[in-house]
Coordinates of C-alpha atoms and ligand atoms in Angstrom, one line a residue:
P1 CA -56.7 -16.1 -129.6
F2 CA -52.6 -16.4 -128.8
I3 CA -51.0 -18.5 -126.5
L4 CA -48.3 -16.8 -124.2
S5 CA -45.4 -17.8 -122.6
I6 CA -43.7 -16.1 -119.8
A7 CA -40.1 -17.6 -119.4
G8 CA -39.1 -16.2 -115.6
G9 CA -42.6 -17.2 -114.5
G10 CA -41.0 -17.2 -110.7
S11 CA -40.8 -13.4 -110.7
T12 CA -41.9 -11.2 -108.5
Y13 CA -43.6 -9.5 -111.6
T14 CA -45.2 -12.2 -113.2
P15 CA -48.0 -11.1 -111.2
G16 CA -48.5 -7.4 -112.3
I17 CA -47.5 -8.4 -115.6
V18 CA -50.6 -11.0 -115.7
K19 CA -52.9 -8.4 -114.3
S20 CA -52.3 -6.4 -116.8
L21 CA -52.7 -8.7 -119.8
M22 CA -56.5 -9.7 -117.8
V23 CA -57.0 -6.0 -118.5
R24 CA -55.9 -6.1 -121.9
L25 CA -57.9 -9.1 -123.0
A26 CA -60.0 -6.9 -125.3
D27 CA -57.2 -5.7 -127.0
F28 CA -54.8 -8.5 -126.7
P29 CA -57.0 -12.1 -126.2
L30 CA -55.5 -14.8 -124.9
A31 CA -56.2 -18.4 -125.0
E32 CA -53.5 -19.7 -122.4
I33 CA -50.7 -18.4 -120.3
R34 CA -47.9 -20.8 -119.6
L35 CA -45.2 -19.7 -116.8
Y36 CA -42.0 -20.9 -117.1
D37 CA -38.8 -21.4 -114.9
I38 CA -36.0 -23.4 -114.1
D39 CA -36.5 -23.1 -110.6
G40 CA -39.8 -24.7 -110.8
E41 CA -39.9 -24.8 -106.6
R42 CA -40.7 -20.7 -106.4
Q43 CA -42.1 -20.5 -109.4
S44 CA -44.6 -23.0 -107.7
V45 CA -45.1 -19.9 -105.3
I46 CA -46.0 -17.9 -107.8
A47 CA -48.4 -19.7 -109.5
P48 CA -51.5 -20.2 -107.3
V49 CA -51.4 -16.4 -107.5
V50 CA -51.2 -16.4 -110.7
E51 CA -53.8 -18.7 -111.4
K52 CA -56.0 -16.3 -109.2
V53 CA -55.3 -13.2 -111.1
I54 CA -56.4 -15.2 -114.2
R55 CA -59.4 -17.0 -113.0
D56 CA -60.6 -13.5 -111.5
H57 CA -60.7 -12.3 -115.1
S58 CA -61.3 -15.2 -117.2
Q59 CA -62.5 -18.9 -116.6
S60 CA -61.7 -20.0 -120.6
I61 CA -58.0 -19.0 -120.2
K62 CA -56.0 -22.4 -120.3
F63 CA -53.1 -22.0 -117.6
T64 CA -49.8 -24.3 -117.5
V65 CA -47.5 -23.8 -115.6
T66 CA -43.7 -25.8 -116.3
T67 CA -39.9 -26.5 -116.5
D68 CA -40.2 -27.8 -119.6
P69 CA -39.2 -25.9 -122.2
E70 CA -40.9 -28.2 -124.8
V71 CA -44.6 -27.5 -122.5
A72 CA -43.9 -24.2 -122.3
F73 CA -42.9 -23.0 -125.9
S74 CA -45.1 -25.6 -128.0
G75 CA -46.9 -23.2 -130.2
A76 CA -46.5 -20.0 -128.8
H77 CA -47.5 -16.7 -130.1
F78 CA -45.4 -14.4 -127.7
V79 CA -42.5 -14.9 -124.8
F80 CA -42.7 -12.6 -122.6
A81 CA -38.9 -13.2 -121.1
Q82 CA -37.6 -11.5 -117.6
M83 CA -35.1 -14.1 -116.6
R84 CA -33.3 -12.9 -113.4
V85 CA -29.9 -15.5 -113.8
G86 CA -28.7 -16.3 -110.3
Q87 CA -31.6 -14.7 -108.4
Y88 CA -31.3 -12.4 -106.1
K89 CA -28.4 -13.7 -104.2
M90 CA -26.4 -13.2 -107.0
R91 CA -27.7 -9.4 -108.1
E92 CA -26.5 -9.0 -103.9
Q93 CA -22.6 -9.8 -105.4
D94 CA -23.1 -7.8 -108.4
E95 CA -24.0 -5.1 -105.9
K96 CA -21.4 -5.2 -103.2
I97 CA -18.1 -6.9 -104.6
P98 CA -17.8 -3.6 -106.0
L99 CA -18.2 -1.1 -103.8
R100 CA -15.7 -3.6 -101.4
H101 CA -13.7 -1.8 -104.0
G102 CA -14.9 1.8 -103.5
V103 CA -16.8 0.8 -106.9
V104 CA -20.4 1.6 -107.7
G105 CA -22.6 -0.8 -106.8
Q106 CA -25.7 -1.7 -109.4
E107 CA -27.1 -4.7 -111.1
T108 CA -26.9 -3.0 -114.9
C109 CA -24.8 0.3 -114.3
G110 CA -20.5 -0.8 -114.1
P111 CA -19.1 -4.0 -112.7
G112 CA -22.1 -5.3 -111.9
G113 CA -24.3 -5.3 -115.4
L114 CA -20.9 -6.6 -116.8
A115 CA -21.1 -9.6 -114.9
Y116 CA -25.0 -9.6 -114.8
G117 CA -23.7 -9.7 -118.4
L118 CA -22.0 -12.5 -118.3
R119 CA -24.4 -14.9 -116.6
T120 CA -27.7 -14.0 -119.0
I121 CA -25.8 -14.0 -122.2
L122 CA -25.7 -17.6 -123.0
P123 CA -29.0 -18.4 -121.1
M124 CA -30.9 -15.7 -123.4
V125 CA -29.7 -17.7 -126.3
E126 CA -30.6 -20.9 -125.0
L127 CA -33.9 -19.3 -124.6
C128 CA -34.2 -18.6 -128.4
D129 CA -32.8 -22.0 -129.2
F130 CA -35.7 -23.4 -127.5
V131 CA -38.8 -20.8 -129.0
E132 CA -36.9 -21.3 -132.3
R133 CA -37.5 -25.0 -132.3
Y134 CA -40.7 -25.3 -130.7
A135 CA -43.0 -22.2 -130.6
N136 CA -44.8 -20.8 -133.4
Q137 CA -42.7 -20.0 -136.7
K138 CA -43.6 -16.2 -136.1
A139 CA -43.2 -16.1 -132.7
W140 CA -41.9 -12.9 -130.6
I141 CA -39.9 -12.4 -127.5
V142 CA -40.4 -9.3 -126.0
N143 CA -38.0 -9.4 -123.5
Y144 CA -37.5 -7.5 -120.3
S145 CA -34.5 -9.7 -119.0
N146 CA -31.5 -7.2 -117.7
P147 CA -28.7 -6.3 -118.6
A148 CA -30.4 -5.3 -121.4
A149 CA -28.2 -3.6 -123.3
I150 CA -25.7 -6.4 -123.2
V151 CA -28.3 -8.8 -123.8
A152 CA -29.1 -7.0 -127.4
E153 CA -26.0 -7.2 -127.9
G154 CA -25.3 -10.7 -127.9
V155 CA -28.5 -12.0 -128.7
R156 CA -28.2 -9.9 -132.2
R157 CA -24.2 -11.9 -132.4
L158 CA -25.2 -15.0 -131.6
R159 CA -28.9 -14.7 -133.3
P160 CA -28.8 -12.3 -135.8
N161 CA -32.2 -13.4 -137.1
A162 CA -34.1 -14.0 -133.7
R163 CA -37.3 -12.4 -133.5
V164 CA -36.6 -11.0 -130.3
L165 CA -37.3 -7.0 -129.1
N166 CA -35.8 -5.9 -126.1
I167 CA -37.4 -3.3 -123.7
C168 CA -37.0 -1.5 -120.7
D169 CA -39.9 0.2 -119.0
M170 CA -37.4 3.2 -117.3
P171 CA -38.1 5.3 -120.5
V172 CA -41.8 5.0 -120.4
A173 CA -41.9 5.2 -116.8
A174 CA -39.8 8.4 -116.6
M175 CA -42.8 9.5 -119.4
R176 CA -45.9 8.6 -117.3
N177 CA -43.8 10.9 -114.3
M178 CA -43.7 13.5 -117.4
G179 CA -47.5 12.9 -118.2
A180 CA -48.4 13.4 -114.5
I181 CA -46.1 16.6 -114.5
L182 CA -47.8 17.8 -117.3
G183 CA -51.5 16.3 -116.7
V184 CA -51.7 14.4 -120.2
D185 CA -51.9 10.6 -120.1
R186 CA -48.1 9.3 -121.1
H187 CA -50.1 8.2 -124.7
K188 CA -49.9 11.4 -125.5
L189 CA -46.4 12.3 -125.5
E190 CA -44.6 11.8 -128.2
V191 CA -40.7 11.9 -127.5
D192 CA -37.5 11.7 -129.1
Y193 CA -34.8 10.4 -127.2
F194 CA -31.4 8.7 -128.3
G195 CA -29.1 6.3 -126.4
L196 CA -28.5 3.0 -125.4
N197 CA -30.4 1.3 -122.5
H198 CA -29.8 3.0 -118.8
F199 CA -27.3 5.7 -121.1
G200 CA -29.5 8.0 -122.8
W201 CA -31.0 11.9 -123.2
F202 CA -34.4 12.8 -123.5
T203 CA -34.3 15.2 -126.7
R204 CA -38.0 16.2 -127.0
V205 CA -41.0 15.9 -125.4
L206 CA -44.1 16.7 -128.0
V207 CA -47.6 17.5 -126.6
D208 CA -49.9 17.6 -129.4
G209 CA -47.4 19.3 -131.6
E210 CA -45.5 21.6 -128.8
D211 CA -41.9 20.5 -127.5
R212 CA -43.0 21.0 -123.1
L213 CA -39.3 19.6 -122.4
P214 CA -38.2 23.2 -121.7
E215 CA -41.3 23.5 -119.4
L216 CA -40.7 19.5 -118.0
R217 CA -36.9 20.6 -117.1
R218 CA -37.9 23.7 -114.9
H219 CA -39.9 21.4 -112.9
I220 CA -38.2 19.1 -112.0
A221 CA -35.6 21.3 -111.3
K222 CA -37.5 21.9 -108.2
F223 CA -39.5 19.0 -108.0
G224 CA -37.0 16.5 -109.7
L225 CA -39.2 14.2 -112.2
L226 CA -41.4 12.3 -109.6
T227 CA -44.6 14.3 -108.8
E228 CA -45.8 13.1 -105.4
D229 CA -48.9 11.9 -107.5
A230 CA -46.9 9.2 -109.3
A231 CA -45.6 8.3 -106.2
Q232 CA -48.2 7.4 -104.8
T233 CA -50.2 5.7 -107.4
D234 CA -47.1 4.0 -108.3
P235 CA -45.8 2.2 -104.9
Q236 CA -42.5 0.6 -106.4
H237 CA -41.5 4.1 -107.3
S238 CA -41.8 5.3 -103.5
D239 CA -39.1 2.8 -102.6
P240 CA -36.5 5.3 -101.1
S241 CA -33.7 4.6 -103.6
W242 CA -36.1 5.3 -106.1
V243 CA -36.5 8.3 -105.0
K244 CA -33.3 9.0 -104.8
T245 CA -32.7 8.4 -108.1
W246 CA -35.0 10.8 -109.8
R247 CA -33.7 13.5 -107.6
H248 CA -29.8 13.0 -108.5
I249 CA -31.5 13.7 -111.8
K250 CA -30.7 17.5 -110.6
P251 CA -27.1 17.9 -110.6
I252 CA -26.3 16.6 -114.3
M253 CA -29.0 18.6 -115.5
D254 CA -27.7 21.8 -113.6
H255 CA -23.7 21.1 -115.0
F256 CA -25.8 20.1 -118.5
P257 CA -28.6 22.1 -119.7
E258 CA -29.4 20.5 -122.3
F259 CA -31.8 17.7 -122.9
L260 CA -33.3 15.5 -119.9
P261 CA -30.4 12.3 -118.6
N262 CA -32.0 9.5 -118.3
P263 CA -31.1 8.7 -114.6
Y264 CA -28.9 5.9 -114.9
L265 CA -26.6 8.7 -116.0
Q266 CA -25.7 9.0 -112.4
Y267 CA -24.1 5.8 -111.7
Y268 CA -21.4 7.4 -114.6
L269 CA -21.8 11.3 -114.2
M270 CA -20.8 10.7 -110.6
P271 CA -20.0 7.6 -109.4
N272 CA -18.3 9.0 -106.3
D273 CA -21.4 10.5 -105.1
I274 CA -22.8 7.5 -105.2
V275 CA -20.6 5.4 -103.8
E276 CA -20.3 7.7 -100.9
H277 CA -24.1 7.7 -100.7
Q278 CA -24.7 3.9 -100.7
N279 CA -24.4 1.3 -97.9
P280 CA -22.2 -1.4 -98.8
D281 CA -23.8 -4.0 -96.9
Y282 CA -27.7 -3.3 -97.8
T283 CA -27.7 -2.9 -101.4
R284 CA -31.0 -2.6 -103.6
A285 CA -31.0 -6.4 -103.3
N286 CA -31.4 -6.4 -99.9
E287 CA -34.2 -3.9 -100.4
V288 CA -35.9 -6.3 -103.1
M289 CA -35.3 -9.4 -101.2
D290 CA -37.2 -7.7 -97.8
G291 CA -39.7 -5.8 -99.5
R292 CA -41.4 -6.4 -102.7
E293 CA -39.9 -10.3 -102.6
K294 CA -41.1 -10.9 -98.8
K295 CA -43.9 -9.0 -99.9
L296 CA -45.3 -11.3 -102.2
F297 CA -44.4 -14.4 -100.5
A298 CA -46.4 -13.3 -97.6
A299 CA -49.4 -12.9 -99.9
A300 CA -49.0 -15.9 -102.0
A301 CA -48.8 -18.1 -98.5
E302 CA -51.9 -16.1 -97.0
Y303 CA -54.2 -16.8 -99.9
K304 CA -52.9 -20.4 -99.5
Q305 CA -53.9 -20.6 -96.3
T306 CA -57.5 -18.2 -96.7
G307 CA -58.5 -18.1 -100.4
I308 CA -58.0 -14.5 -100.1
L309 CA -55.3 -13.1 -102.2
P310 CA -54.3 -9.4 -100.6
D311 CA -52.8 -7.0 -102.4
A312 CA -49.4 -7.1 -103.0
F313 CA -47.8 -6.9 -106.0
H314 CA -46.7 -3.9 -108.0
V315 CA -49.4 -3.0 -111.4
G316 CA -48.1 -0.2 -113.2
V317 CA -46.7 0.9 -116.0
H318 CA -44.4 -2.2 -116.5
G319 CA -46.8 -4.5 -116.9
A320 CA -49.1 -2.2 -118.7
F321 CA -45.9 -1.1 -121.5
I322 CA -44.8 -5.1 -122.6
V323 CA -48.6 -5.4 -123.1
D324 CA -48.4 -2.1 -125.4
V325 CA -45.1 -4.3 -127.2
A326 CA -47.2 -7.1 -128.2
C327 CA -50.0 -5.6 -128.7
S328 CA -48.4 -3.6 -132.0
L329 CA -46.6 -6.7 -132.2
A330 CA -49.5 -8.5 -132.9
F331 CA -51.8 -6.4 -135.1
D332 CA -49.4 -4.5 -137.0
L333 CA -50.2 -1.3 -135.1
R334 CA -47.0 0.3 -135.9
Q335 CA -47.3 2.9 -132.4
R336 CA -44.2 4.4 -131.7
H337 CA -42.5 2.8 -128.5
L338 CA -39.1 3.5 -127.2
V339 CA -36.8 0.5 -127.3
I340 CA -33.7 -1.2 -128.0
V341 CA -33.0 -1.9 -131.4
E342 CA -30.2 -1.8 -134.5
N343 CA -29.3 1.3 -134.8
K344 CA -29.7 1.1 -138.8
G345 CA -28.5 5.3 -139.1
A346 CA -31.0 6.5 -136.0
I347 CA -27.9 7.9 -134.7
A348 CA -26.4 9.1 -137.6
N349 CA -22.6 9.3 -135.3
L350 CA -23.3 5.9 -133.7
P351 CA -22.2 2.5 -135.7
Y352 CA -24.8 1.6 -137.9
D353 CA -25.0 -2.5 -135.8
A354 CA -25.1 -0.8 -132.2
M355 CA -28.1 -1.8 -130.1
V356 CA -29.3 1.5 -129.3
E357 CA -32.6 3.0 -127.4
V358 CA -34.8 5.4 -129.4
P359 CA -38.2 5.6 -130.2
A360 CA -39.3 3.2 -133.4
Y361 CA -42.4 2.0 -135.0
I362 CA -43.6 -1.3 -134.0
T363 CA -44.6 -3.5 -137.1
S364 CA -45.6 -6.9 -137.0
E365 CA -42.0 -7.4 -138.4
G366 CA -40.5 -5.4 -135.9
P367 CA -39.1 -2.1 -134.9
E368 CA -38.6 0.4 -137.3
P369 CA -36.0 3.0 -135.5
V370 CA -36.9 6.8 -136.1
R371 CA -34.2 9.0 -137.3
M372 CA -32.7 10.9 -134.1
G373 CA -29.7 12.5 -136.4
A374 CA -26.0 12.9 -135.5
V375 CA -25.8 13.4 -131.6
P376 CA -22.9 16.1 -129.7
L377 CA -19.6 15.1 -129.8
F378 CA -20.1 15.3 -126.2
H379 CA -22.9 12.9 -125.8
Q380 CA -20.9 10.7 -129.1
T381 CA -18.3 10.2 -127.2
L382 CA -19.3 9.0 -124.0
L383 CA -22.2 6.9 -125.8
M384 CA -19.1 5.3 -128.0
Q385 CA -17.4 4.8 -124.8
Q386 CA -20.1 2.8 -122.9
L387 CA -20.7 0.5 -126.6
A388 CA -17.3 -0.5 -126.2
S389 CA -17.2 -1.8 -122.8
E390 CA -20.6 -3.2 -123.6
Q391 CA -19.2 -5.4 -126.9
L392 CA -16.5 -5.6 -125.3
L393 CA -18.2 -8.1 -123.0
V394 CA -19.8 -9.9 -125.1
E395 CA -17.3 -11.2 -126.7
A396 CA -15.6 -11.7 -123.2
T397 CA -18.5 -14.3 -123.1
I398 CA -18.7 -15.7 -126.7
E399 CA -14.7 -15.5 -127.1
G400 CA -14.4 -17.0 -123.2
S401 CA -11.8 -14.4 -123.3
Y402 CA -10.0 -13.2 -119.7
E403 CA -8.2 -9.8 -121.8
K404 CA -11.8 -8.7 -123.2
A405 CA -13.5 -8.8 -119.9
L406 CA -10.8 -6.7 -118.4
Q407 CA -11.1 -4.7 -121.2
A408 CA -14.3 -4.1 -120.4
F409 CA -14.3 -3.6 -117.0
T410 CA -11.2 -1.0 -117.4
L411 CA -13.1 1.4 -120.0
N412 CA -16.9 0.9 -118.5
R413 CA -16.2 4.9 -116.6
T414 CA -17.4 4.2 -113.5
V415 CA -14.6 1.5 -112.9
P416 CA -11.2 4.4 -112.1
T417 CA -8.4 2.6 -112.7
M418 CA -7.2 -1.0 -114.8
Q419 CA -6.2 -1.9 -111.0
H420 CA -9.8 -1.7 -110.4
A421 CA -10.6 -3.6 -113.1
K422 CA -8.9 -6.4 -112.4
A423 CA -9.7 -6.5 -108.6
I424 CA -13.3 -6.6 -109.3
L425 CA -13.0 -8.8 -112.1
D426 CA -11.3 -11.6 -110.4
D427 CA -13.8 -11.5 -107.2
M428 CA -16.4 -11.4 -109.4
I429 CA -15.4 -14.8 -111.1
E430 CA -14.7 -16.1 -108.1
A431 CA -18.4 -15.8 -107.0
N432 CA -20.1 -16.4 -110.1
R433 CA -18.3 -19.8 -110.9
D434 CA -21.8 -21.8 -111.2
Y435 CA -22.9 -19.3 -113.7
W436 CA -19.9 -17.8 -116.6
P437 CA -18.4 -19.2 -119.5
Q438 CA -14.3 -20.0 -118.1
L439 CA -12.3 -16.9 -118.9
Ligands
LIG501 C1 -36.6 -0.2 -113.9 C2 -35.5 -0.3 -115.2 C3 -35.0 -2.1 -114.8 C4 -34.8 -2.8 -113.6 C5 -35.6 -1.9 -112.4 C6 -34.6 -2.6 -111.1 O1 -37.4 -0.9 -113.8 O2 -36.0 -0.3 -115.8 O3 -33.8 -2.3 -115.9 O4 -34.5 -3.5 -113.3 O5 -35.6 -0.7 -111.9 O6 -35.5 -2.4 -110.1 P1 -35.5 -2.8 -108.5 O7 -36.9 -2.3 -108.3 O8 -35.4 -4.4 -109.1 O9 -34.5 -2.2 -108.0
LIG502 MN1 -34.5 -1.3 -117.8

């Protein structure tokens, strides 16, 4: 049985992930679960909820809650990372500062994502170092921490040998919905996909060897990718902003009748539209703080008082996916999953060492990317521009370079002019002075 540490134990996602682990104990046996967070106070609110989830399924799993990295990682076999550097308070800044300048406000796309990247790269590297120092030699870090594309590139540059697998639940959430539409379980789908994290396209959706993407495109054009069913079984995705996210896919599909775009492409391909519909005073961070976070904290308080835990946290594909990936790593299952991985020729006309999102077979030694071939010029160009923006941001972080940060912001498709880039960057330096390296 494994020792598993969760870095970012105080996250609103922790109870859901642990619930997913509990229903899969037969596949992924656990001796101990450890929660680790630098915010001990927040973590101590979530921990009793997590402990209750564990005890409902197992009396024998040891449960440890700590802010000490040595306690957290000593001898660990797996680390699930889901840190949010600066918490929702800083996410709110990531979203609101660009909006003040008429630019998309989003936690992973555009200036918000770049700012979040500047906060997260070095703490992620520190986590890799803790794991290298204390954990089992063969330990894997499975990383959900955002902005995943930038974090992946930062870790590749600074700790090329770290055993980190970066993942995102967006493609698999899309596959869950595709499965619902087609009436098959998502595990039955074999998809082809190319891109960067939050910046890619599905090119094929095979069910028993038959490509169902054309049929899915027709369905999506009429109803969106969100079936009513999926919205009900997965409350996170019935949030108004989430539903909107999937609706916005339609104009992209109408204009480019090829492939199926990741919904995040809306921020890059129609930024003006997005800004027009964003409320600069109440963004997704506010929605999450007033919704998911409040609900979980209230449930924790109620549990403390009454001993009864209300059903107040999200269990779904987010937790299920990280457990799937961990199982494949643990037992060399070589399952095919969409993950973020060094290209190594998988996308023939992108750099060999770019961190791309493609299907890969997950072995006990890590992901083996599947060849997606060369992509069309249009897509290649969009990808190269986005890649350059993200790579410059990583270099800005490593070198403490204002100029490279400004280049990263300027190259981002969500940012219309150099002047916008500079004004936003300067505001962000101010807001992030407790978090960013000196630029
Ligand atoms: C999806 C994305 C994640 C992102 C999350 C935000 O799951 O794949 O990268 O962090 O959405 O969700 P939220 O509910 O916090 O806006
Ligand atoms: Mn993601």
